[in-house]
CSV table of C-alpha atoms and ligand atoms in Angstrom, one decimal:
chain,number,residue,atom,x,y,z
A,27,GLY,CA,110.7,61.7,40.9
A,28,LYS,CA,111.9,61.1,37.4
A,29,GLN,CA,110.1,63.9,35.9
A,30,GLY,CA,111.4,66.5,38.4
A,31,THR,CA,109.8,69.8,39.5
A,32,ARG,CA,109.6,73.3,37.6
A,33,ALA,CA,111.2,76.1,39.6
A,34,ALA,CA,108.3,78.1,38.7
A,35,MET,CA,105.3,76.1,37.5
A,36,GLU,CA,103.8,77.2,34.4
A,37,ALA,CA,100.5,76.1,33.0
A,38,ASP,CA,101.6,75.5,29.5
A,39,SER,CA,104.9,73.3,30.1
A,40,THR,CA,103.9,71.1,32.9
A,41,THR,CA,102.4,68.4,30.7
A,42,VAL,CA,105.5,67.5,29.0
A,43,PRO,CA,108.7,66.2,31.0
A,44,PHE,CA,111.4,68.7,30.5
A,45,GLU,CA,113.8,66.2,28.8
A,46,GLU,CA,111.3,65.3,26.1
A,47,LEU,CA,110.3,69.0,25.7
A,48,TYR,CA,113.9,70.1,24.6
A,49,GLU,CA,115.7,68.0,22.0
A,50,ARG,CA,119.4,68.4,21.9
A,51,LEU,CA,120.1,68.9,18.3
A,52,GLU,CA,124.1,69.2,18.0
A,53,LYS,CA,126.5,67.0,20.0
A,54,LYS,CA,129.0,69.6,20.4
A,55,PRO,CA,128.2,72.8,22.3
A,56,LEU,CA,127.6,76.2,20.8
A,57,GLY,CA,130.0,77.6,23.7
A,58,GLU,CA,131.5,76.9,26.7
A,59,GLY,CA,131.7,79.7,29.5
A,60,THR,CA,131.6,80.6,33.0
A,61,TYR,CA,128.7,79.0,34.0
A,62,GLY,CA,128.7,75.8,32.1
A,63,GLU,CA,128.1,74.5,28.5
A,64,VAL,CA,125.5,76.1,25.8
A,65,PHE,CA,123.5,73.9,23.4
A,66,LYS,CA,121.4,74.4,20.4
A,67,ALA,CA,118.2,72.6,21.4
A,68,ARG,CA,114.6,72.4,19.6
A,69,ASN,CA,111.5,72.9,21.8
A,70,THR,CA,109.3,69.6,20.2
A,71,ARG,CA,106.3,71.5,21.3
A,72,THR,CA,106.4,74.8,19.6
A,73,GLN,CA,109.4,73.8,17.2
A,74,GLU,CA,111.1,76.8,18.2
A,75,ILE,CA,115.1,76.8,18.5
A,76,VAL,CA,116.7,77.4,21.4
A,77,ALA,CA,120.0,77.9,23.5
A,78,LEU,CA,120.1,75.3,26.4
A,79,LYS,CA,122.4,76.3,29.0
A,80,ARG,CA,123.7,73.4,31.6
A,81,ILE,CA,124.9,74.6,34.8
A,82,LYS,CA,127.0,72.5,36.8
A,83,LEU,CA,127.9,72.9,40.2
A,84,ASP,CA,130.9,71.7,41.9
A,85,GLN,CA,131.2,68.5,43.5
A,86,GLU,CA,131.6,69.5,47.1
A,87,GLU,CA,128.4,71.6,46.4
A,88,GLU,CA,125.2,70.5,48.4
A,89,GLY,CA,123.0,70.9,45.1
A,90,MET,CA,121.3,73.6,43.4
A,91,PRO,CA,120.7,76.5,46.0
A,92,SER,CA,117.1,77.5,46.2
A,93,THR,CA,117.9,81.0,46.5
A,94,ALA,CA,119.8,80.6,43.4
A,95,ILE,CA,116.6,78.7,41.5
A,96,ARG,CA,114.2,81.5,42.9
A,97,GLU,CA,116.8,84.5,42.0
A,98,ILE,CA,117.1,83.0,38.5
A,99,SER,CA,113.4,82.1,38.0
A,100,LEU,CA,112.6,85.9,38.4
A,101,LEU,CA,114.8,86.9,35.7
A,102,LYS,CA,112.0,85.3,33.3
A,103,GLU,CA,109.8,88.1,33.9
A,104,LEU,CA,112.8,90.1,32.4
A,105,SER,CA,111.5,91.3,28.6
A,106,HIS,CA,113.5,93.5,26.7
A,107,PRO,CA,114.8,93.6,22.9
A,108,ASN,CA,118.3,94.0,24.2
A,109,VAL,CA,118.4,91.7,26.6
A,110,VAL,CA,118.6,87.7,25.8
A,111,LYS,CA,115.2,86.3,26.7
A,112,LEU,CA,115.2,83.4,29.6
A,113,LEU,CA,112.4,81.2,28.4
A,114,ASP,CA,112.6,78.3,31.0
A,115,VAL,CA,114.3,77.2,33.9
A,116,TYR,CA,114.8,73.4,35.2
A,117,CYS,CA,116.2,71.5,38.2
A,118,ALA,CA,116.1,67.7,38.1
A,119,ASN,CA,115.4,67.7,42.4
A,120,ALA,CA,116.7,69.6,45.5
A,121,SER,CA,119.9,67.9,45.5
A,122,SER,CA,120.7,68.2,41.7
A,123,LYS,CA,123.9,69.5,40.4
A,124,LYS,CA,122.5,70.3,37.4
A,125,LEU,CA,120.3,73.5,36.5
A,126,TYR,CA,118.8,73.9,32.9
A,127,LEU,CA,118.3,77.4,31.8
A,128,VAL,CA,116.6,78.0,28.3
A,129,PHE,CA,117.3,81.1,26.4
A,130,GLU,CA,116.2,82.3,23.2
A,131,MET,CA,118.7,81.6,20.5
A,132,VAL,CA,120.9,84.5,18.9
A,133,ASP,CA,123.1,83.8,15.8
A,134,MET,CA,126.5,84.7,17.5
A,135,ASP,CA,128.4,86.7,19.8
A,136,LEU,CA,130.0,90.1,19.1
A,137,LYS,CA,133.3,88.6,19.3
A,138,ARG,CA,132.8,86.2,16.0
A,139,TYR,CA,130.9,89.0,14.6
A,140,VAL,CA,133.5,91.2,14.4
A,141,LYS,CA,135.9,88.0,13.5
A,142,THR,CA,133.3,87.8,10.4
A,143,LYS,CA,133.2,91.3,9.5
A,144,GLY,CA,136.9,92.2,10.0
A,145,SER,CA,136.0,95.7,11.9
A,146,LEU,CA,133.0,97.8,12.4
A,147,ASP,CA,131.9,101.1,10.9
A,148,ALA,CA,130.9,104.0,13.0
A,149,ALA,CA,127.6,103.7,12.3
A,150,THR,CA,127.3,100.4,13.6
A,151,CYS,CA,129.6,101.3,16.6
A,152,LYS,CA,126.8,103.8,17.5
A,153,SER,CA,124.2,101.2,17.0
A,154,PHE,CA,125.5,98.6,19.1
A,155,ALA,CA,126.6,101.0,21.8
A,156,LEU,CA,123.2,102.3,22.0
A,157,GLN,CA,121.3,98.9,22.4
A,158,LEU,CA,123.9,97.7,24.6
A,159,LEU,CA,123.2,100.6,26.8
A,160,GLU,CA,119.2,100.4,26.6
A,161,GLY,CA,119.7,96.6,27.6
A,162,VAL,CA,121.9,97.7,30.7
A,163,GLU,CA,119.5,100.6,31.6
A,164,CYS,CA,116.4,98.4,31.6
A,165,CYS,CA,118.1,95.9,33.9
A,166,HIS,CA,119.5,98.8,35.9
A,167,THR,CA,116.1,100.3,36.5
A,168,LYS,CA,114.9,97.1,38.2
A,169,ARG,CA,118.3,96.9,40.3
A,170,ILE,CA,119.5,93.8,38.3
A,171,LEU,CA,123.3,93.9,38.0
A,172,HIS,CA,125.2,92.0,35.2
A,173,ARG,CA,128.8,92.1,36.5
A,174,ASP,CA,130.3,90.2,34.0
A,175,LEU,CA,129.8,92.1,30.7
A,176,LYS,CA,132.3,91.3,28.2
A,177,PRO,CA,132.2,91.0,24.4
A,178,GLN,CA,131.4,86.8,24.4
A,179,ASN,CA,127.9,87.8,26.6
A,180,LEU,CA,126.9,90.2,24.1
A,181,LEU,CA,124.8,88.4,21.2
A,182,ILE,CA,124.1,89.3,17.7
A,183,SER,CA,121.1,88.6,15.8
A,184,THR,CA,121.7,89.1,12.1
A,185,LYS,CA,118.0,88.9,11.2
A,186,SER,CA,117.3,92.4,11.3
A,187,ASN,CA,119.2,95.5,9.8
A,188,PRO,CA,120.7,97.0,11.5
A,189,PRO,CA,121.5,93.6,13.4
A,190,ALA,CA,120.3,93.6,16.7
A,191,LEU,CA,122.7,93.2,20.1
A,192,LYS,CA,121.3,91.3,23.1
A,193,ILE,CA,123.0,90.9,26.3
A,194,ALA,CA,123.4,87.4,27.8
A,195,ASP,CA,123.7,86.2,31.4
A,196,PHE,CA,121.7,89.2,32.9
A,197,GLY,CA,121.6,88.6,36.2
A,198,LEU,CA,123.1,85.4,37.0
A,199,ALA,CA,126.4,86.5,38.8
A,200,ARG,CA,123.8,87.5,41.9
A,201,ALA,CA,122.0,84.1,41.6
A,202,PHE,CA,125.3,82.3,42.3
A,203,LEU,CA,126.1,85.2,44.7
A,204,THR,CA,130.0,84.8,43.3
A,205,PRO,CA,131.0,86.3,39.6
A,206,VAL,CA,133.5,83.2,39.1
A,207,PRO,CA,131.8,79.9,40.0
A,208,LYS,CA,134.2,77.2,41.5
A,209,TYR,CA,133.0,74.8,39.1
A,210,THR,CA,134.5,76.9,36.1
A,211,HIS,CA,137.5,75.2,34.3
A,212,GLU,CA,137.7,78.4,31.6
A,213,VAL,CA,140.0,81.1,32.4
A,214,VAL,CA,137.9,84.0,33.6
A,215,THR,CA,138.7,87.4,31.9
A,216,VAL,CA,139.0,90.2,34.1
A,217,TRP,CA,139.7,92.4,30.9
A,218,TYR,CA,136.3,94.5,31.8
A,219,ARG,CA,136.3,94.2,35.5
A,220,SER,CA,135.8,97.6,37.2
A,221,PRO,CA,138.8,99.2,39.0
A,222,GLU,CA,136.7,99.1,42.6
A,223,ILE,CA,136.4,95.4,42.0
A,224,LEU,CA,139.8,95.4,40.9
A,225,LEU,CA,141.0,97.4,43.8
A,226,GLY,CA,139.2,95.0,46.4
A,227,SER,CA,136.0,97.2,47.0
A,228,THR,CA,133.0,94.7,48.2
A,229,LEU,CA,130.4,97.5,48.2
A,230,TYR,CA,129.8,98.1,44.8
A,231,SER,CA,126.8,98.6,42.5
A,232,VAL,CA,125.3,99.6,39.1
A,233,PRO,CA,128.9,101.7,38.0
A,234,VAL,CA,130.5,98.2,37.5
A,235,ASP,CA,128.5,97.8,34.5
A,236,ILE,CA,128.9,101.0,33.2
A,237,TRP,CA,132.6,100.7,33.1
A,238,SER,CA,132.3,97.5,31.0
A,239,CYS,CA,130.2,98.9,28.8
A,240,GLY,CA,133.0,101.8,27.9
A,241,ALA,CA,135.6,99.0,27.8
A,242,ILE,CA,133.5,97.1,25.1
A,243,ILE,CA,132.3,100.2,23.2
A,244,ALA,CA,135.7,101.5,22.9
A,245,GLU,CA,137.0,98.0,21.8
A,246,MET,CA,134.2,98.1,18.9
A,247,ALA,CA,136.7,100.9,17.3
A,248,THR,CA,140.2,99.8,18.5
A,249,LEU,CA,139.4,96.1,17.6
A,250,SER,CA,141.7,94.8,20.7
A,251,PRO,CA,140.7,95.0,24.2
A,252,LEU,CA,142.0,98.2,26.5
A,253,PHE,CA,143.2,96.6,29.3
A,254,PRO,CA,144.1,93.0,28.4
A,255,GLY,CA,145.8,92.1,31.9
A,256,ASP,CA,146.6,88.4,32.5
A,257,SER,CA,145.6,89.1,36.1
A,258,GLU,CA,143.7,91.3,38.3
A,259,ILE,CA,147.0,93.4,39.3
A,260,ASP,CA,148.1,93.2,35.4
A,261,THR,CA,144.8,94.4,34.4
A,262,ILE,CA,144.9,97.0,37.0
A,263,PHE,CA,148.5,98.8,36.1
A,264,ARG,CA,147.2,98.5,32.0
A,265,ILE,CA,144.0,100.8,33.2
A,266,PHE,CA,146.7,103.0,35.1
A,267,ARG,CA,148.9,103.3,32.3
A,268,LYS,CA,146.2,104.3,29.9
A,269,LEU,CA,143.9,106.3,32.2
A,270,GLY,CA,146.5,107.6,34.3
A,271,THR,CA,147.0,106.3,38.3
A,272,PRO,CA,143.7,107.7,40.0
A,273,THR,CA,144.6,110.7,42.5
A,274,GLU,CA,142.4,111.2,45.7
A,275,GLN,CA,141.3,114.1,43.9
A,276,GLU,CA,139.5,112.5,40.9
A,277,TRP,CA,138.4,109.3,43.3
A,278,LYS,CA,137.9,110.6,46.8
A,279,GLY,CA,138.8,107.3,49.0
A,280,VAL,CA,140.9,105.3,46.1
A,281,HIS,CA,143.8,104.6,48.6
A,282,ALA,CA,141.5,103.3,51.3
A,283,LEU,CA,140.8,100.2,49.0
A,284,PRO,CA,142.1,97.2,50.0
A,285,ASP,CA,144.3,96.5,47.0
A,286,MET,CA,145.2,100.3,46.5
A,287,LYS,CA,148.9,101.0,47.3
A,288,GLN,CA,150.9,104.4,47.9
A,289,SER,CA,153.6,102.5,46.2
A,290,PHE,CA,152.2,101.9,42.8
A,291,PRO,CA,154.0,103.8,40.2
A,292,LYS,CA,152.1,107.2,39.0
A,293,TRP,CA,151.3,107.2,35.3
A,294,GLN,CA,149.5,110.0,33.5
A,295,HIS,CA,146.5,109.8,31.3
A,296,ARG,CA,148.1,109.1,27.7
A,297,GLY,CA,145.5,110.6,26.0
A,298,TRP,CA,142.2,108.9,23.7
A,299,GLU,CA,143.8,110.9,20.7
A,300,LYS,CA,146.8,108.4,20.7
A,301,ILE,CA,144.5,105.4,21.0
A,302,PRO,CA,143.9,104.0,17.2
A,303,ARG,CA,140.7,104.2,15.2
A,304,MET,CA,138.9,106.0,18.6
A,305,HIS,CA,138.8,109.3,16.9
A,306,GLU,CA,137.7,108.4,13.6
A,307,ILE,CA,134.9,105.9,14.8
A,308,PHE,CA,133.5,107.9,17.6
A,309,GLY,CA,134.5,111.5,17.5
A,310,PRO,CA,134.7,113.8,20.3
A,311,LEU,CA,131.1,113.2,21.4
A,312,GLY,CA,131.9,109.4,21.2
A,313,ILE,CA,135.1,109.7,23.2
A,314,SER,CA,133.6,112.1,25.4
A,315,VAL,CA,130.4,109.5,26.5
A,316,ILE,CA,133.3,106.4,26.6
A,317,ALA,CA,135.7,108.6,28.8
A,318,ASP,CA,132.3,109.3,31.1
A,319,MET,CA,131.7,105.6,31.2
A,320,LEU,CA,135.6,105.0,32.3
A,321,LYS,CA,135.4,107.4,35.2
A,322,TYR,CA,137.4,106.0,38.2
A,323,ASP,CA,135.2,107.0,40.8
A,324,PRO,CA,132.1,105.3,40.4
A,325,LYS,CA,129.9,108.0,42.0
A,326,GLU,CA,131.3,110.4,38.6
A,327,ARG,CA,131.0,107.7,36.1
A,328,ILE,CA,127.6,108.1,34.0
A,329,SER,CA,124.7,106.3,34.3
A,330,ALA,CA,122.9,104.2,31.6
A,331,ARG,CA,120.2,106.6,31.2
A,332,ARG,CA,122.3,109.9,31.5
A,333,ALA,CA,124.6,108.6,28.7
A,334,LEU,CA,121.6,107.5,26.7
A,335,GLN,CA,120.7,111.4,26.6
A,336,HIS,CA,124.4,112.3,25.7
A,337,PRO,CA,124.6,114.4,22.4
A,338,TYR,CA,126.7,111.5,21.0
A,339,PHE,CA,123.7,109.3,21.1
A,340,VAL,CA,120.9,112.2,20.8
A,341,GLY,CA,122.4,114.5,18.0
A,342,GLN,CA,121.3,113.7,14.2
B,6,ADP,P1,130.3,82.8,29.6
B,6,ADP,O1,129.6,82.6,30.9
B,6,ADP,O2,131.5,82.7,29.2
B,6,ADP,O3,129.4,84.0,29.3
B,6,ADP,P2,128.1,81.2,28.1
B,6,ADP,O4,128.2,80.1,28.8
B,6,ADP,O5,127.3,82.2,28.4
B,6,ADP,O6,129.6,81.9,28.2
B,6,ADP,O7,128.2,81.0,26.9
B,6,ADP,C1,129.3,80.7,26.0
B,6,ADP,C2,129.3,81.0,24.6
B,6,ADP,O8,127.8,80.5,24.1
B,6,ADP,C3,128.9,82.5,24.2
B,6,ADP,O9,129.8,83.3,24.0
B,6,ADP,C4,128.2,82.2,22.9
B,6,ADP,O10,128.7,82.1,21.7
B,6,ADP,C5,127.2,80.8,23.1
B,6,ADP,N1,125.7,81.2,23.5
B,6,ADP,C6,125.5,81.7,24.9
B,6,ADP,N2,124.0,81.9,24.9
B,6,ADP,C7,123.5,81.9,23.6
B,6,ADP,C8,122.5,82.1,23.0
B,6,ADP,N3,121.5,82.4,23.8
B,6,ADP,N4,122.4,81.9,21.9
B,6,ADP,C9,123.4,81.4,20.9
B,6,ADP,N5,124.4,81.3,21.6
B,6,ADP,C10,124.6,81.6,22.7
B,7,MG,MG1,127.4,83.9,28.5
């Protein structure tokens, strides 16, 4: 029917049809990403300003898979100060190619925040790193992976001091089964992707998000991405050039991965001291925890929980 059905019925939101409940405020989207466009909108009942994400499925697809809708609806239960709150989920009907996700509205993303500030000081970098890891830790505890952590998915609310960091899109990748949906026109960045995914591993888990955290946190100091490859193989080689080509000794089983080749050049670790601004922003303790997040072997990579206990965060 025209009124549609909510994925998970809620007593307080069933009276007004979705199309009338959320009024789009600007024609121009706030952003366009992997999963579709994001619009600024207002809840006409509560006057709350929200971010309305419209996900479009590929023409060939059957409609929205019910598993995806169920999966996403579960994310409404997720509530943490460092995770963008999913407020509502709406799909017109089973054959619909459009899914609407309603999120809390956050001022800007980290990319734009850094652009407006020019750079981030040591205290802000530590605060953002801490908040990022707290959000990640909460989701990992619930066995929810992000799989696409990147600065555009970290939103900054400047209403508080220090500014609040909130992670967007947690759990969406799994709902859609592929991290890169077919319907995207945007070039998907692989700069924050972990080496095990880049080398073709299909059995991966929470450490993939920790790798992304390490690369994002380091970039808060360097102000330019660590591994800005224009393809997966280019990204792998950029990682190897900075961190050294992994050996069996530091990553047992690396040569069994589908896309790892014995013939790859054998680079040496360049050393964090040579990377601009890392030392002045993070000091030896900060560099140590970032290096633990960028360990090649996923089993040896630090967990979010242990990272939060690291002396860099615990000390004074
Ligand atoms: P991607 O798939 O690349 O992560 P998104 O579709 O999630 O892209 O979002 C694109 C852009 O829209 C983000 O980089 C951000 O600037 C903006 N955006 C997304 N969610 C929100 C939100 N909850 N509040 C404000 N802006 C948002
Ligand atoms: Mg996003």
